[in-house]
Amino acid sequence: MPLIAVLAGDGIGPEVTAEARRVLEALDLGLDFEDGLVGGAGYRGAGHPLPPATLELAKRADGVLFGAVGDPACDALERSMRPEQAILGLRKALGLFANLRPAKLFEGLEDASALRAEVAREIDLVILRELTGDVYFGEKGIRTTAAGLRQGYDVMAYDEAEVRRIATVGFEMAKRRKGVLHSVDKANVLETSQLWRDVVSEIAADYPEVTLIHMYADNAAMQLVRNPGQFDVMVTGNMFGDILSDQASMCAGSIGMLPSAALRQWSDDTGLYEPIHGSAPDIAGQGKANPCAAILSAAMLLRHSLEMPEPADRIEAAVAKAIVGGARTPDLGGSLSTSGMGDAVLAAL
Ligand code: IPM
Ligand code: MG
């Protein structure tokens, strides 16, 4: 029986994850669920944002359904004890270097997008974000300069093997989709990006069927709101991918709609699935959060870790149908509660 580790975490994490789990259970796929403490909840319940038992559960599971981490009450803790370290630690410990963040506009959400409807309608892209390197994982700290000033520093680095493996996933994806790959970097300023660009170009030689377009990150941010329809697969580093995926979400209607998958190989392997939104402490516990991103993340789990594409399709179709039928949480301009939205998706199933 496939085992799903459920790591709901902080803020709205538990609310949205509960709906995703309800949808998975309704499909009767013979899945086993086991809960683990993570984030601020892990710190409070077990003294660490990523308790050893949780890491062990994640390693043992066939897939990890993740909610969100982040808790203002933990902001004063030393960095290694903060909730965010849980997700960074899981990504690193499980080797989940490939982060798929699909962004598409669901029919009916044209008005929720920050863009004009005719521009927003064209969005159907995947941001492929490298997830275990970059400035996120380089040496960092606060030091004192010769002038006696406090100085913060974070080292940005990618080695060629790291770039090669994420770029290869990008080319493979582009090959299966529309045959166009945008690689986003800042090679006009950063050496890390220059190496990124050189390595991606080298790999392009193995994929003559894919058109490779290099784009600077600032231009990509601009193009994403000007004409998002030009993009299909965008491969980029950890930091640029973090920023661009939040931006893409608002182009596609709401950050409450975007799922993600973190993988260590193309498919059929343990992966971690999470909505790209955070813990949203301001609305936590009020039943206002949109569970669609979490529900769509569960669909990605079925597709990528359990090789169950049919139920994955069913979940995605049910979300689309619920939206077309007018189901809307507050972020989408409606008044349904988190569980009300879950009910609408279940009814559409
Ligand atoms: C994301 C989040 C995380 C990140 C945070 C919570 C550490 O913003 O998954 O996009 O920066 O990767
Ligand atoms: Mg983010």
Coordinates of C-alpha atoms and ligand atoms in Angstrom, one line a residue:
M1 CA 0.0 0.0 0.0
P2 CA 1.6 3.3 -1.0
L3 CA 2.4 5.5 2.0
I4 CA 1.8 9.2 1.9
A5 CA 3.6 11.3 4.5
V6 CA 1.3 14.2 5.5
L7 CA 3.3 17.2 6.8
A8 CA 0.8 19.9 7.2
G9 CA 3.0 22.4 9.1
D10 CA 2.0 25.9 10.1
G11 CA -0.6 28.6 9.4
I12 CA -3.1 27.6 6.7
G13 CA -1.0 24.4 6.0
P14 CA -3.2 22.1 8.1
E15 CA -6.5 23.5 6.6
V16 CA -5.6 23.2 3.0
T17 CA -3.8 19.9 3.5
A18 CA -6.9 18.4 5.1
E19 CA -8.9 19.2 1.9
A20 CA -6.2 17.6 -0.3
R21 CA -6.3 14.5 1.8
R22 CA -10.1 14.4 1.7
V23 CA -9.9 14.4 -2.1
L24 CA -7.3 11.6 -2.1
E25 CA -9.4 9.5 0.3
A26 CA -12.5 10.0 -1.8
L27 CA -10.8 8.4 -4.7
D28 CA -10.3 5.2 -2.8
L29 CA -6.9 4.4 -4.1
G30 CA -5.8 2.3 -1.2
L31 CA -3.4 4.9 0.1
D32 CA -2.0 4.9 3.6
F33 CA -1.5 8.2 5.4
E34 CA 0.9 9.1 8.2
D35 CA 1.2 12.5 9.8
G36 CA 4.4 14.2 10.8
L37 CA 5.3 17.4 12.7
V38 CA 7.1 20.0 10.7
G39 CA 8.0 23.7 10.8
G40 CA 6.9 25.8 13.8
A41 CA 4.6 22.9 14.7
G42 CA 7.7 20.6 14.7
Y43 CA 9.6 23.0 16.9
R44 CA 6.8 23.3 19.4
G45 CA 5.9 19.6 19.4
A46 CA 9.3 18.0 19.1
G47 CA 11.9 20.7 19.6
H48 CA 13.0 21.0 16.0
P49 CA 11.5 22.3 12.7
L50 CA 12.4 19.0 11.1
P51 CA 12.3 16.4 13.8
P52 CA 14.3 13.2 13.0
A53 CA 11.0 11.2 13.1
T54 CA 9.6 13.4 10.4
L55 CA 12.6 13.1 8.2
E56 CA 12.6 9.4 8.6
L57 CA 8.9 9.3 7.7
A58 CA 9.5 11.4 4.6
K59 CA 12.3 9.1 3.5
R60 CA 10.2 6.0 4.0
A61 CA 7.1 7.4 2.2
D62 CA 6.2 7.0 -1.4
G63 CA 5.2 10.7 -1.6
V64 CA 5.2 13.7 0.8
L65 CA 2.1 15.9 0.9
F66 CA 3.4 19.1 2.4
G67 CA 1.3 22.1 3.6
A68 CA 3.3 25.2 4.5
V69 CA 5.8 26.3 7.1
G70 CA 6.4 29.8 8.6
D71 CA 5.3 31.2 11.9
P72 CA 5.9 34.8 13.0
A73 CA 6.1 33.5 16.6
C74 CA 9.4 31.8 15.5
D75 CA 11.0 34.8 13.8
A76 CA 13.3 35.5 16.7
L77 CA 14.7 32.0 16.9
E78 CA 18.2 31.4 15.5
R79 CA 18.0 30.5 11.8
S80 CA 18.6 26.8 12.2
M81 CA 15.5 26.5 14.4
R82 CA 13.1 28.5 12.2
P83 CA 10.2 26.8 10.4
E84 CA 11.6 27.5 6.9
Q85 CA 14.6 25.3 7.7
A86 CA 12.2 22.3 7.6
I87 CA 11.4 22.6 3.9
L88 CA 14.9 23.6 3.0
G89 CA 16.2 20.6 5.0
L90 CA 13.7 18.2 3.4
R91 CA 14.6 19.3 -0.1
K92 CA 18.3 18.9 0.6
A93 CA 18.0 15.6 2.5
L94 CA 15.8 14.0 -0.1
G95 CA 17.8 15.4 -3.0
L96 CA 14.8 17.1 -4.5
F97 CA 16.6 19.3 -7.0
A98 CA 13.8 19.6 -9.7
N99 CA 10.9 21.8 -8.7
L100 CA 8.0 21.8 -11.2
R101 CA 5.7 24.8 -10.7
P102 CA 3.0 24.8 -13.4
A103 CA 1.0 28.0 -13.8
K104 CA -2.1 28.0 -16.0
L105 CA -5.2 30.1 -15.9
F106 CA -8.3 28.0 -15.1
E107 CA -11.3 28.9 -17.2
G108 CA -13.5 31.4 -15.3
L109 CA -10.6 33.0 -13.4
E110 CA -9.8 35.6 -16.0
D111 CA -11.2 38.3 -13.7
A112 CA -9.1 37.1 -10.7
S113 CA -5.8 37.6 -12.7
A114 CA -3.8 40.8 -12.2
L115 CA -3.6 40.9 -16.0
R116 CA -6.1 41.8 -18.6
A117 CA -8.2 38.7 -19.5
E118 CA -6.9 38.4 -23.1
V119 CA -3.3 38.3 -21.8
A120 CA -4.0 36.1 -18.8
R121 CA -5.9 33.5 -20.9
E122 CA -2.6 32.6 -22.7
I123 CA -0.8 31.5 -19.5
D124 CA 0.0 27.8 -19.5
L125 CA 3.6 27.4 -18.5
V126 CA 5.9 25.5 -16.1
I127 CA 8.6 27.1 -14.1
L128 CA 11.3 24.5 -13.5
R129 CA 13.2 25.8 -10.5
E130 CA 16.4 24.3 -9.3
L131 CA 15.8 23.6 -5.6
T132 CA 19.0 22.4 -3.8
G133 CA 21.6 25.0 -4.7
D134 CA 22.2 28.7 -5.4
V135 CA 22.4 31.4 -2.9
Y136 CA 19.9 29.4 -0.7
F137 CA 22.5 26.9 0.2
G138 CA 25.8 28.7 0.0
E139 CA 27.9 29.9 2.9
K140 CA 26.1 32.6 4.8
G141 CA 26.4 34.7 7.9
I142 CA 26.8 38.1 9.5
R143 CA 30.4 39.3 9.8
T144 CA 32.1 42.5 10.8
T145 CA 33.9 44.5 8.1
A146 CA 37.3 46.2 8.6
A147 CA 35.4 49.4 9.2
G148 CA 33.6 47.7 12.1
L149 CA 30.2 47.5 10.3
R150 CA 28.0 44.4 10.4
Q151 CA 27.8 42.8 7.0
G152 CA 25.4 40.1 5.9
Y153 CA 26.6 37.7 3.1
D154 CA 25.2 34.7 1.2
V155 CA 27.3 33.0 -1.4
M156 CA 25.7 32.2 -4.7
A157 CA 27.2 29.2 -6.4
Y158 CA 26.3 26.4 -8.9
D159 CA 28.7 23.8 -10.2
E160 CA 28.3 22.4 -13.7
A161 CA 26.9 19.1 -12.6
E162 CA 24.0 20.9 -10.8
V163 CA 23.3 23.0 -13.8
R164 CA 23.5 20.0 -16.1
R165 CA 21.0 17.9 -14.3
I166 CA 18.3 20.6 -14.0
A167 CA 18.9 21.7 -17.5
T168 CA 18.5 18.1 -18.7
V169 CA 15.1 17.9 -17.0
G170 CA 14.2 21.2 -18.7
F171 CA 15.1 19.9 -22.2
E172 CA 13.2 16.6 -21.5
M173 CA 10.1 18.6 -20.4
A174 CA 10.3 21.0 -23.3
K175 CA 10.6 18.1 -25.7
R176 CA 7.4 16.6 -24.4
R177 CA 5.6 19.9 -24.4
K178 CA 6.0 22.6 -27.1
G179 CA 9.7 22.3 -27.9
V180 CA 10.7 25.7 -26.5
L181 CA 12.8 26.2 -23.4
H182 CA 13.5 29.5 -21.8
S183 CA 16.6 29.5 -19.5
V184 CA 16.5 32.4 -17.1
D185 CA 19.7 33.9 -15.6
K186 CA 21.5 37.1 -14.9
A187 CA 24.6 36.3 -17.0
N188 CA 25.2 40.0 -17.7
V189 CA 26.2 40.5 -14.1
L190 CA 26.7 37.1 -12.3
E191 CA 29.5 34.6 -12.9
T192 CA 27.2 31.9 -11.5
S193 CA 24.8 32.8 -14.3
Q194 CA 27.5 32.8 -16.9
L195 CA 28.4 29.2 -16.1
W196 CA 24.7 28.4 -16.0
R197 CA 24.3 29.8 -19.5
D198 CA 27.4 28.1 -20.9
V199 CA 26.3 24.7 -19.5
V200 CA 22.7 25.0 -20.7
S201 CA 24.0 25.9 -24.2
E202 CA 26.3 22.8 -24.2
I203 CA 23.3 20.5 -23.4
A204 CA 21.2 22.1 -26.1
A205 CA 23.4 20.3 -28.7
D206 CA 21.8 17.1 -27.5
Y207 CA 18.3 18.4 -28.1
P208 CA 18.1 19.7 -31.7
E209 CA 14.3 19.5 -31.5
V210 CA 14.1 22.0 -28.7
T211 CA 14.5 25.8 -29.3
L212 CA 16.6 27.3 -26.5
I213 CA 16.1 30.9 -25.6
H214 CA 18.3 32.6 -22.9
M215 CA 16.7 35.4 -21.0
Y216 CA 17.8 37.7 -18.2
A217 CA 15.8 37.4 -15.1
D218 CA 14.7 41.1 -15.0
N219 CA 13.5 40.8 -18.6
A220 CA 11.7 37.5 -17.8
A221 CA 9.8 39.2 -15.0
M222 CA 8.7 41.9 -17.4
Q223 CA 7.8 39.5 -20.2
L224 CA 5.8 37.4 -17.8
V225 CA 3.3 40.2 -17.3
R226 CA 3.6 41.6 -20.8
N227 CA 3.1 38.4 -22.8
P228 CA 3.1 35.3 -20.6
G229 CA 1.8 33.2 -23.6
Q230 CA 5.3 33.2 -25.1
F231 CA 6.6 30.9 -22.3
D232 CA 6.1 27.1 -22.0
V233 CA 9.0 25.8 -19.9
M234 CA 11.2 28.2 -18.0
V235 CA 14.3 26.7 -16.3
T236 CA 16.0 28.7 -13.7
G237 CA 17.9 28.8 -10.5
N238 CA 16.6 28.5 -7.0
M239 CA 16.3 32.3 -6.2
F240 CA 14.9 33.5 -9.6
G241 CA 12.5 30.6 -9.6
D242 CA 11.2 31.5 -6.2
I243 CA 10.4 35.0 -7.3
L244 CA 9.1 34.3 -10.8
S245 CA 6.8 31.6 -9.6
D246 CA 5.0 33.9 -7.1
Q247 CA 4.7 36.4 -9.9
A248 CA 3.4 33.8 -12.4
S249 CA 0.8 32.8 -9.8
M250 CA -0.9 36.2 -9.7
C251 CA -0.9 36.3 -13.5
A252 CA -2.8 33.0 -13.4
G253 CA -5.4 34.3 -10.9
S254 CA -4.2 33.5 -7.4
I255 CA -1.3 32.2 -5.5
G256 CA -4.0 29.9 -4.0
M257 CA -4.2 28.0 -7.3
L258 CA -0.6 26.9 -7.9
P259 CA 0.7 23.5 -6.9
S260 CA 4.3 22.2 -7.1
A261 CA 6.3 19.0 -7.2
A262 CA 9.8 18.6 -6.0
L263 CA 11.5 15.6 -7.6
R264 CA 14.9 13.9 -7.7
Q265 CA 14.3 12.3 -11.0
W266 CA 11.8 12.5 -13.8
S267 CA 9.1 10.3 -12.3
D268 CA 8.2 7.2 -10.2
D269 CA 10.2 8.3 -7.2
T270 CA 9.6 9.9 -3.8
G271 CA 8.7 13.5 -4.3
L272 CA 7.4 16.3 -2.2
Y273 CA 4.3 18.1 -3.2
E274 CA 3.2 21.5 -1.9
P275 CA 1.2 24.5 -2.7
I276 CA 3.6 27.3 -3.6
H277 CA 1.8 29.7 -1.2
G278 CA 3.2 30.0 2.3
S279 CA 1.6 29.7 5.7
A280 CA -0.4 33.0 5.5
P281 CA -0.5 33.6 9.2
D282 CA -2.9 36.5 8.7
I283 CA -5.7 34.2 7.6
A284 CA -4.8 31.0 9.4
G285 CA -7.5 29.2 11.3
Q286 CA -10.3 31.2 9.7
G287 CA -11.3 28.8 6.9
K288 CA -10.5 31.5 4.3
A289 CA -7.6 29.8 2.5
N290 CA -8.0 28.4 -1.0
P291 CA -7.3 24.6 -0.9
C292 CA -7.0 24.3 -4.7
A293 CA -3.2 24.6 -4.8
A294 CA -3.0 21.8 -2.1
I295 CA -5.5 19.6 -4.0
L296 CA -3.7 20.1 -7.3
S297 CA -0.4 19.2 -5.5
A298 CA -2.0 15.9 -4.5
A299 CA -2.8 15.3 -8.1
M300 CA 0.8 15.9 -9.0
L301 CA 1.8 13.4 -6.3
L302 CA -0.4 10.7 -7.9
R303 CA 1.1 11.5 -11.3
H304 CA 4.8 11.8 -10.5
S305 CA 5.3 9.5 -7.5
L306 CA 2.6 6.9 -7.8
E307 CA 2.3 6.6 -11.5
M308 CA -1.5 7.1 -11.2
P309 CA -2.2 9.5 -14.1
E310 CA -5.9 8.7 -14.4
P311 CA -6.9 9.8 -10.8
A312 CA -4.6 12.8 -11.2
D313 CA -6.5 13.8 -14.3
R314 CA -9.7 13.4 -12.4
I315 CA -8.7 15.7 -9.6
E316 CA -7.5 18.4 -12.0
A317 CA -10.7 18.1 -14.0
A318 CA -12.8 18.3 -10.8
V319 CA -11.0 21.5 -9.8
A320 CA -11.6 23.0 -13.2
K321 CA -15.2 22.0 -13.1
A322 CA -15.8 23.5 -9.6
I323 CA -14.2 26.8 -10.8
V324 CA -16.3 26.9 -14.0
G325 CA -19.3 26.2 -11.8
G326 CA -18.6 29.3 -9.8
A327 CA -16.9 27.9 -6.7
R328 CA -14.7 30.7 -5.3
T329 CA -12.8 31.3 -2.1
P330 CA -12.1 34.9 -1.0
D331 CA -8.8 35.1 -2.9
L332 CA -10.8 34.5 -6.1
G333 CA -13.4 37.1 -5.2
G334 CA -15.9 34.6 -3.7
S335 CA -17.0 33.7 -0.2
L336 CA -16.6 29.9 0.1
S337 CA -14.7 28.6 3.1
T338 CA -11.7 26.3 2.7
S339 CA -13.9 23.2 3.4
G340 CA -16.7 24.6 1.2
M341 CA -14.2 24.8 -1.7
G342 CA -13.1 21.2 -0.8
D343 CA -16.8 20.2 -0.9
A344 CA -17.2 21.8 -4.4
V345 CA -14.2 19.9 -5.7
L346 CA -15.5 16.6 -4.2
A347 CA -18.9 17.2 -5.7
A348 CA -17.3 17.7 -9.1
L349 CA -15.3 14.5 -8.7
Ligands
IPM1 C1 8.7 28.5 -1.7 C2 8.9 29.3 -0.4 C3 10.1 28.8 0.3 C4 11.3 29.1 -0.6 C5 10.4 29.3 1.7 C6 9.2 29.0 2.6 C7 11.6 28.8 2.3 O1 8.9 30.6 -0.6 O2 8.6 27.3 -1.7 O3 8.6 29.2 -2.7 O4 11.8 30.2 -0.6 O5 11.7 28.2 -1.4
MG2 MG 8.4 31.2 -2.6

